[in-house]
Amino acid sequence: MLSEFDLIAQFFTRSRRQHRNVALGIGDDCALVTPAAGMQLAISTDMLVEGRHFFPGADPQMLGHKCLAVNLSDLAAMGAKPLAFTLALALPEARPDWLAPFAKGLLALADEHGCELIGGDTTKGPLNICITVFGEVPPGQALRRDAAQAGDDIWISGSLGDARLALAGYRGDIMLDDATQHTAGERMHAPTPRVELGLSLRDIAHAAIDISDGLAGDLGHILERSRTGAILDVDQLPAGPMLARHALEIRRRFTLAGGDDYELCFTAPSGKRDAVIAAASSCNTAVTRVGSIDAAPGLRLRDANGAPLDLPLASFDHFASP
Ligand code: ADP
Ligand code: MG
């Protein structure tokens, strides 16, 4: 049986790399991180609970990827550059055949973003994965939720709704063929955090948020914090390639109020459209303009003809009554 310390040493401790910001990693009472001079630390935590955020028996390698991806997505939405993260892990048992692929998925994504695992905590218990990420951003350049201005365009990265489609397929609400279920499922289980895009938007965008609970609700947070309203062109929303084959009503519902998209929704002055497109193409990420911020309160939806649309916009809330 693996001891707690064997487990940490075997799966989560790596030969020391020279990360410029990490003076001391795993093994002491605290890690020591040296942010670059004058930078602000951007800090975020996200927890994934079995049976709540992922199915029991979920593929451990994808789970390792996802639990860091959702945290990196928060740094992306702030325009922050990833530095390091900690991992608090509750495990029912220390099984190498679970830990090895979990660590592989986790550390592969960490390496992709130069984000070092610097510590954590390991305990026995129901499977629960909690990551805290640390990033850096120059003072005044973070993409805050309260910074949208009337006249800004609203933009979305990538595409929306394929993760929600996968969920509908798993639940049997919509019949999907195996190939569609698999491809949509990859969007749900292995999201791509838009870190490069967030960094390249620092000087261009005003406000940003990552879309985890559905666009309508998440954009609503920007509107509320910025004390603005918005018009959203629902039929401009970029549907994921699997969702795009479905009927208009499902496309509208899943792009607007899906969940698990991990795309960025951001606002930028209409005079900066070319800069937004250049920034996005420099990191090979598609962006679509889907509406505009204005002073009238609330989120107003429009169809392809510009006519008002009335659609249910409930976003995901763990404590909402069913
Ligand atoms: P403490 O007694 O202070 O709680 P631990 O014995 O739990 O310390 O952990 C020993 C070292 O291993 C610490 O540096 C801690 O940050 C690190 N660590 C523990 N669990 C993990 C984990 N799951 N991933 C990475 N590092 C971990
Ligand atoms: Mg501990």
Short mmCIF file of C-alpha atoms and ligand atoms in Angstrom, two decimals:
data_model
loop_
_atom_site.label_atom_id
_atom_site.label_comp_id
_atom_site.label_asym_id
_atom_site.label_seq_id
_atom_site.Cartn_x
_atom_site.Cartn_y
_atom_site.Cartn_z
CA MET A 1 0.00 0.00 0.00
CA LEU A 2 1.29 3.45 -0.89
CA SER A 3 1.89 5.84 2.00
CA GLU A 4 0.83 9.46 1.68
CA PHE A 5 4.45 10.50 1.25
CA ASP A 6 5.22 7.80 -1.32
CA LEU A 7 2.19 8.92 -3.25
CA ILE A 8 3.29 12.57 -3.31
CA ALA A 9 6.87 11.62 -4.18
CA GLN A 10 5.89 9.14 -6.88
CA PHE A 11 3.15 11.01 -8.70
CA PHE A 12 3.39 14.70 -7.95
CA THR A 13 7.04 15.52 -7.26
CA ARG A 14 9.32 16.04 -10.23
CA SER A 15 13.00 16.67 -10.61
CA ARG A 16 13.54 20.37 -9.97
CA ARG A 17 13.06 22.47 -13.02
CA GLN A 18 14.30 25.99 -13.05
CA HIS A 19 11.08 27.90 -12.99
CA ARG A 20 12.05 31.54 -12.70
CA ASN A 21 9.31 32.30 -10.20
CA VAL A 22 9.46 29.28 -7.92
CA ALA A 23 12.20 29.48 -5.32
CA LEU A 24 10.97 26.41 -3.39
CA GLY A 25 8.43 23.81 -4.53
CA ILE A 26 6.96 20.63 -2.99
CA GLY A 27 8.45 19.29 0.24
CA ASP A 28 8.58 22.06 2.83
CA ASP A 29 5.84 23.59 4.95
CA CYS A 30 5.25 26.25 2.34
CA ALA A 31 6.32 26.82 -1.23
CA LEU A 32 8.13 30.07 -1.99
CA VAL A 33 7.14 32.00 -5.08
CA THR A 34 8.81 35.15 -6.34
CA PRO A 35 6.47 37.16 -8.56
CA ALA A 36 8.26 39.35 -11.11
CA ALA A 37 8.99 42.82 -9.73
CA GLY A 38 5.96 45.10 -9.80
CA MET A 39 3.49 42.39 -10.85
CA GLN A 40 0.21 41.66 -9.10
CA LEU A 41 -0.54 38.07 -8.11
CA ALA A 42 -3.80 36.73 -9.58
CA ILE A 43 -5.16 33.89 -7.40
CA SER A 44 -8.10 31.59 -8.02
CA THR A 45 -9.47 28.32 -6.60
CA ASP A 46 -11.80 25.78 -8.17
CA MET A 47 -12.96 22.51 -6.66
CA LEU A 48 -14.25 19.47 -8.54
CA VAL A 49 -16.38 17.01 -6.59
CA GLU A 50 -17.20 13.49 -7.78
CA GLY A 51 -20.88 13.06 -8.56
CA ARG A 52 -21.30 16.82 -8.72
CA HIS A 53 -18.82 18.09 -11.32
CA PHE A 54 -17.89 14.77 -12.89
CA PHE A 55 -19.35 11.28 -13.11
CA PRO A 56 -18.12 8.55 -10.75
CA GLY A 57 -15.58 6.48 -12.69
CA ALA A 58 -14.57 9.44 -14.92
CA ASP A 59 -11.43 8.90 -16.99
CA PRO A 60 -8.59 9.96 -14.63
CA GLN A 61 -6.33 11.45 -17.32
CA MET A 62 -9.07 13.74 -18.61
CA LEU A 63 -10.01 14.58 -15.04
CA GLY A 64 -6.40 15.60 -14.30
CA HIS A 65 -6.53 17.85 -17.36
CA LYS A 66 -9.92 19.30 -16.54
CA CYS A 67 -9.31 20.21 -12.91
CA LEU A 68 -6.31 22.35 -13.91
CA ALA A 69 -7.98 23.61 -17.12
CA VAL A 70 -10.91 25.16 -15.23
CA ASN A 71 -8.47 26.99 -12.97
CA LEU A 72 -6.26 28.18 -15.86
CA SER A 73 -9.47 29.40 -17.50
CA ASP A 74 -9.97 31.79 -14.57
CA LEU A 75 -6.45 33.17 -15.05
CA ALA A 76 -7.18 33.52 -18.78
CA ALA A 77 -10.34 35.49 -18.03
CA MET A 78 -8.27 37.90 -15.95
CA GLY A 79 -5.49 38.28 -18.53
CA ALA A 80 -3.06 36.72 -16.05
CA LYS A 81 -0.03 34.58 -16.91
CA PRO A 82 0.07 31.22 -15.09
CA LEU A 83 2.94 30.72 -12.62
CA ALA A 84 2.16 27.87 -10.25
CA PHE A 85 -0.59 25.87 -8.56
CA THR A 86 -1.35 23.78 -5.49
CA LEU A 87 -3.40 20.58 -5.43
CA ALA A 88 -5.57 19.47 -2.51
CA LEU A 89 -6.71 15.93 -3.13
CA ALA A 90 -9.12 13.71 -1.19
CA LEU A 91 -8.95 10.12 -2.46
CA PRO A 92 -10.94 7.05 -1.37
CA GLU A 93 -7.82 4.90 -1.91
CA ALA A 94 -4.27 5.35 -3.23
CA ARG A 95 -4.49 3.38 -6.49
CA PRO A 96 -1.50 3.78 -8.82
CA ASP A 97 -3.67 2.81 -11.82
CA TRP A 98 -5.77 5.92 -11.07
CA LEU A 99 -3.01 8.23 -9.83
CA ALA A 100 -0.63 7.69 -12.77
CA PRO A 101 -3.05 8.77 -15.52
CA PHE A 102 -4.48 11.54 -13.31
CA ALA A 103 -0.99 13.00 -12.77
CA LYS A 104 -0.20 12.56 -16.47
CA GLY A 105 -3.23 14.62 -17.61
CA LEU A 106 -2.65 17.21 -14.91
CA LEU A 107 1.08 17.71 -15.44
CA ALA A 108 0.90 17.66 -19.25
CA LEU A 109 -1.41 20.68 -19.17
CA ALA A 110 0.73 22.29 -16.45
CA ASP A 111 3.83 21.93 -18.66
CA GLU A 112 2.01 23.34 -21.65
CA HIS A 113 1.46 26.54 -19.68
CA GLY A 114 4.71 26.62 -17.66
CA CYS A 115 2.63 26.35 -14.48
CA GLU A 116 4.44 24.40 -11.77
CA LEU A 117 2.83 22.19 -9.11
CA ILE A 118 4.33 23.66 -5.92
CA GLY A 119 2.45 21.91 -3.12
CA GLY A 120 -0.86 20.71 -1.84
CA ASP A 121 -2.48 18.36 0.61
CA THR A 122 -3.44 14.71 0.34
CA THR A 123 -6.04 12.97 2.44
CA LYS A 124 -8.31 9.94 2.38
CA GLY A 125 -11.94 10.70 1.63
CA PRO A 126 -14.59 10.92 -1.11
CA LEU A 127 -12.90 11.94 -4.39
CA ASN A 128 -12.52 15.70 -4.36
CA ILE A 129 -9.95 17.74 -6.26
CA CYS A 130 -9.24 21.33 -5.31
CA ILE A 131 -6.67 23.43 -7.16
CA THR A 132 -5.48 26.95 -6.42
CA VAL A 133 -3.64 28.70 -9.25
CA PHE A 134 -1.33 31.66 -9.04
CA GLY A 135 -0.68 33.94 -11.98
CA GLU A 136 0.75 37.38 -12.59
CA VAL A 137 -0.61 40.47 -14.26
CA PRO A 138 0.72 44.04 -14.48
CA PRO A 139 -1.19 46.39 -12.15
CA GLY A 140 -4.16 47.98 -13.88
CA GLN A 141 -4.18 45.47 -16.76
CA ALA A 142 -6.36 42.68 -15.32
CA LEU A 143 -9.56 42.07 -17.31
CA ARG A 144 -12.11 42.69 -14.57
CA ARG A 145 -15.83 41.97 -14.65
CA ASP A 146 -16.64 45.55 -13.66
CA ALA A 147 -14.89 47.22 -16.60
CA ALA A 148 -17.40 46.91 -19.46
CA GLN A 149 -18.51 50.25 -20.98
CA ALA A 150 -21.54 51.26 -23.02
CA GLY A 151 -20.60 51.04 -26.69
CA ASP A 152 -18.28 48.03 -26.21
CA ASP A 153 -18.66 45.05 -28.51
CA ILE A 154 -19.24 41.65 -26.89
CA TRP A 155 -17.02 38.84 -28.15
CA ILE A 156 -16.88 35.09 -27.60
CA SER A 157 -13.86 32.85 -28.18
CA GLY A 158 -14.14 29.45 -29.86
CA SER A 159 -17.58 27.85 -29.80
CA LEU A 160 -20.33 27.12 -27.31
CA GLY A 161 -22.71 24.34 -26.43
CA ASP A 162 -20.95 21.09 -27.35
CA ALA A 163 -20.31 20.25 -23.68
CA ARG A 164 -24.00 20.82 -22.95
CA LEU A 165 -24.90 18.62 -25.90
CA ALA A 166 -22.70 15.85 -24.47
CA LEU A 167 -24.54 16.12 -21.16
CA ALA A 168 -27.91 15.86 -22.93
CA GLY A 169 -26.60 12.74 -24.68
CA TYR A 170 -25.39 11.11 -21.44
CA ARG A 171 -28.73 11.84 -19.81
CA GLY A 172 -30.65 10.39 -22.76
CA ASP A 173 -32.45 13.70 -23.37
CA ILE A 174 -31.12 13.75 -26.93
CA MET A 175 -30.08 10.66 -28.90
CA LEU A 176 -26.51 11.07 -30.18
CA ASP A 177 -24.57 8.61 -32.32
CA ASP A 178 -21.34 7.28 -30.75
CA ALA A 179 -19.02 9.53 -32.75
CA THR A 180 -20.97 12.68 -31.85
CA GLN A 181 -21.20 11.68 -28.21
CA HIS A 182 -17.45 11.06 -28.13
CA THR A 183 -16.47 14.34 -29.80
CA ALA A 184 -18.90 16.43 -27.77
CA GLY A 185 -17.78 14.53 -24.66
CA GLU A 186 -14.18 15.63 -25.27
CA ARG A 187 -15.35 19.23 -25.11
CA MET A 188 -16.94 18.47 -21.75
CA HIS A 189 -14.09 16.45 -20.26
CA ALA A 190 -11.04 18.17 -21.75
CA PRO A 191 -11.71 21.91 -22.16
CA THR A 192 -9.03 24.20 -23.59
CA PRO A 193 -8.30 27.18 -21.33
CA ARG A 194 -7.86 30.33 -23.46
CA VAL A 195 -4.74 31.51 -21.67
CA GLU A 196 -2.91 32.94 -24.70
CA LEU A 197 -5.99 34.83 -25.80
CA GLY A 198 -6.46 36.33 -22.32
CA LEU A 199 -2.85 37.56 -22.35
CA SER A 200 -3.11 39.04 -25.82
CA LEU A 201 -6.29 40.94 -24.86
CA ARG A 202 -4.69 42.77 -21.91
CA ASP A 203 -4.31 46.10 -23.71
CA ILE A 204 -7.40 45.69 -25.87
CA ALA A 205 -10.37 44.32 -23.93
CA HIS A 206 -12.21 46.09 -21.13
CA ALA A 207 -14.00 43.27 -19.23
CA ALA A 208 -13.78 39.48 -19.46
CA ILE A 209 -15.20 36.36 -17.83
CA ASP A 210 -14.81 32.67 -18.59
CA ILE A 211 -18.01 30.86 -19.49
CA SER A 212 -18.44 28.00 -17.04
CA ASP A 213 -22.11 28.20 -16.08
CA GLY A 214 -23.65 29.28 -19.39
CA LEU A 215 -23.12 32.48 -21.41
CA ALA A 216 -26.30 34.31 -20.37
CA GLY A 217 -25.58 33.95 -16.65
CA ASP A 218 -21.87 34.64 -16.95
CA LEU A 219 -22.34 37.69 -19.18
CA GLY A 220 -24.96 38.74 -16.62
CA HIS A 221 -22.14 38.95 -14.03
CA ILE A 222 -20.28 41.43 -16.24
CA LEU A 223 -23.44 43.50 -16.74
CA GLU A 224 -24.23 43.54 -13.04
CA ARG A 225 -20.70 44.44 -11.95
CA SER A 226 -20.28 47.03 -14.70
CA ARG A 227 -23.78 48.49 -14.16
CA THR A 228 -24.57 48.19 -17.84
CA GLY A 229 -26.96 46.22 -20.07
CA ALA A 230 -26.45 44.45 -23.37
CA ILE A 231 -28.01 43.31 -26.60
CA LEU A 232 -27.02 39.80 -27.62
CA ASP A 233 -27.48 38.51 -31.17
CA VAL A 234 -28.43 34.96 -30.27
CA ASP A 235 -28.23 33.61 -33.81
CA GLN A 236 -24.65 34.91 -34.12
CA LEU A 237 -23.48 32.75 -31.21
CA PRO A 238 -20.86 30.29 -32.47
CA ALA A 239 -22.30 26.80 -31.91
CA GLY A 240 -19.83 23.94 -31.42
CA PRO A 241 -19.39 21.71 -34.48
CA MET A 242 -21.53 18.91 -32.98
CA LEU A 243 -24.28 21.24 -31.78
CA ALA A 244 -24.32 23.07 -35.14
CA ARG A 245 -26.06 20.06 -36.69
CA HIS A 246 -29.04 20.37 -34.35
CA ALA A 247 -32.26 22.35 -34.60
CA LEU A 248 -32.31 26.11 -34.02
CA GLU A 249 -34.20 25.84 -30.74
CA ILE A 250 -31.58 23.52 -29.21
CA ARG A 251 -28.72 25.56 -30.64
CA ARG A 252 -30.10 28.71 -29.05
CA ARG A 253 -30.69 27.05 -25.69
CA PHE A 254 -27.32 25.29 -25.46
CA THR A 255 -25.20 28.21 -26.68
CA LEU A 256 -26.96 30.65 -24.37
CA ALA A 257 -27.34 28.60 -21.22
CA GLY A 258 -25.18 25.50 -21.63
CA GLY A 259 -22.29 25.29 -19.22
CA ASP A 260 -18.78 23.79 -19.11
CA ASP A 261 -17.74 25.79 -22.20
CA TYR A 262 -14.63 27.44 -20.74
CA GLU A 263 -14.55 29.98 -23.53
CA LEU A 264 -13.92 33.67 -22.87
CA CYS A 265 -16.66 36.27 -23.12
CA PHE A 266 -15.08 39.74 -23.29
CA THR A 267 -15.94 43.28 -24.18
CA ALA A 268 -13.81 45.72 -26.16
CA PRO A 269 -14.32 49.19 -27.66
CA SER A 270 -15.82 49.03 -31.16
CA GLY A 271 -12.79 51.02 -32.39
CA LYS A 272 -10.58 48.03 -31.49
CA ARG A 273 -12.20 45.38 -33.71
CA ASP A 274 -9.11 44.97 -35.87
CA ALA A 275 -6.91 44.69 -32.78
CA VAL A 276 -9.18 41.99 -31.31
CA ILE A 277 -9.08 39.99 -34.54
CA ALA A 278 -5.29 40.34 -34.81
CA ALA A 279 -4.82 39.30 -31.17
CA ALA A 280 -7.04 36.26 -31.66
CA SER A 281 -5.36 35.16 -34.86
CA SER A 282 -1.93 35.54 -33.22
CA CYS A 283 -2.97 32.75 -30.86
CA ASN A 284 -4.93 30.73 -33.41
CA THR A 285 -8.21 31.21 -31.58
CA ALA A 286 -11.45 32.06 -33.33
CA VAL A 287 -13.44 35.00 -31.95
CA THR A 288 -16.98 36.08 -32.85
CA ARG A 289 -18.70 39.40 -32.21
CA VAL A 290 -22.10 38.62 -30.72
CA GLY A 291 -23.57 41.85 -29.38
CA SER A 292 -22.93 45.14 -27.67
CA ILE A 293 -22.94 46.73 -24.25
CA ASP A 294 -25.29 49.65 -23.66
CA ALA A 295 -26.67 51.72 -20.81
CA ALA A 296 -30.19 50.23 -20.72
CA PRO A 297 -30.45 47.66 -17.93
CA GLY A 298 -30.69 43.91 -18.51
CA LEU A 299 -29.72 41.43 -21.17
CA ARG A 300 -31.88 41.72 -24.30
CA LEU A 301 -31.83 38.93 -26.89
CA ARG A 302 -32.29 39.41 -30.65
CA ASP A 303 -32.79 36.90 -33.46
CA ALA A 304 -31.15 36.95 -36.90
CA ASN A 305 -33.66 39.56 -38.11
CA GLY A 306 -33.05 41.85 -35.18
CA ALA A 307 -36.41 40.96 -33.56
CA PRO A 308 -36.56 40.57 -29.76
CA LEU A 309 -36.39 36.98 -28.49
CA ASP A 310 -37.80 35.72 -25.24
CA LEU A 311 -35.88 32.64 -24.06
CA PRO A 312 -35.36 31.07 -20.63
CA LEU A 313 -31.88 32.01 -19.44
CA ALA A 314 -31.39 30.03 -16.25
CA SER A 315 -27.71 29.38 -15.67
CA PHE A 316 -26.32 26.67 -13.48
CA ASP A 317 -26.54 27.18 -9.72
CA HIS A 318 -25.55 24.41 -7.30
CA PHE A 319 -27.96 25.61 -4.64
CA ALA A 320 -30.92 26.59 -6.79
CA SER A 321 -34.04 24.46 -6.24
CA PRO A 322 -34.56 22.00 -9.13
P1 ADP B 1 1.74 19.35 6.06
O1 ADP B 1 2.14 18.43 7.16
O2 ADP B 1 2.30 20.73 6.20
O3 ADP B 1 0.29 19.30 5.74
P2 ADP B 1 2.16 17.41 4.10
O4 ADP B 1 2.86 16.35 4.84
O5 ADP B 1 0.71 17.30 3.87
O6 ADP B 1 2.51 18.79 4.77
O7 ADP B 1 2.84 17.57 2.68
C1 ADP B 1 4.23 17.46 2.49
C2 ADP B 1 4.63 18.24 1.28
O8 ADP B 1 3.99 17.68 0.14
C3 ADP B 1 4.21 19.70 1.33
O9 ADP B 1 5.24 20.45 0.70
C4 ADP B 1 2.95 19.74 0.53
O10 ADP B 1 2.77 21.00 -0.09
C5 ADP B 1 3.21 18.65 -0.51
N1 ADP B 1 1.97 17.99 -0.98
C6 ADP B 1 1.06 17.31 -0.25
N2 ADP B 1 0.08 16.81 -1.03
C7 ADP B 1 0.38 17.20 -2.31
C8 ADP B 1 -0.25 17.01 -3.56
N3 ADP B 1 -1.38 16.32 -3.71
N4 ADP B 1 0.36 17.56 -4.64
C9 ADP B 1 1.47 18.27 -4.51
N5 ADP B 1 2.13 18.47 -3.36
C10 ADP B 1 1.59 17.95 -2.26
MG MG B 2 -0.91 18.24 4.62
#
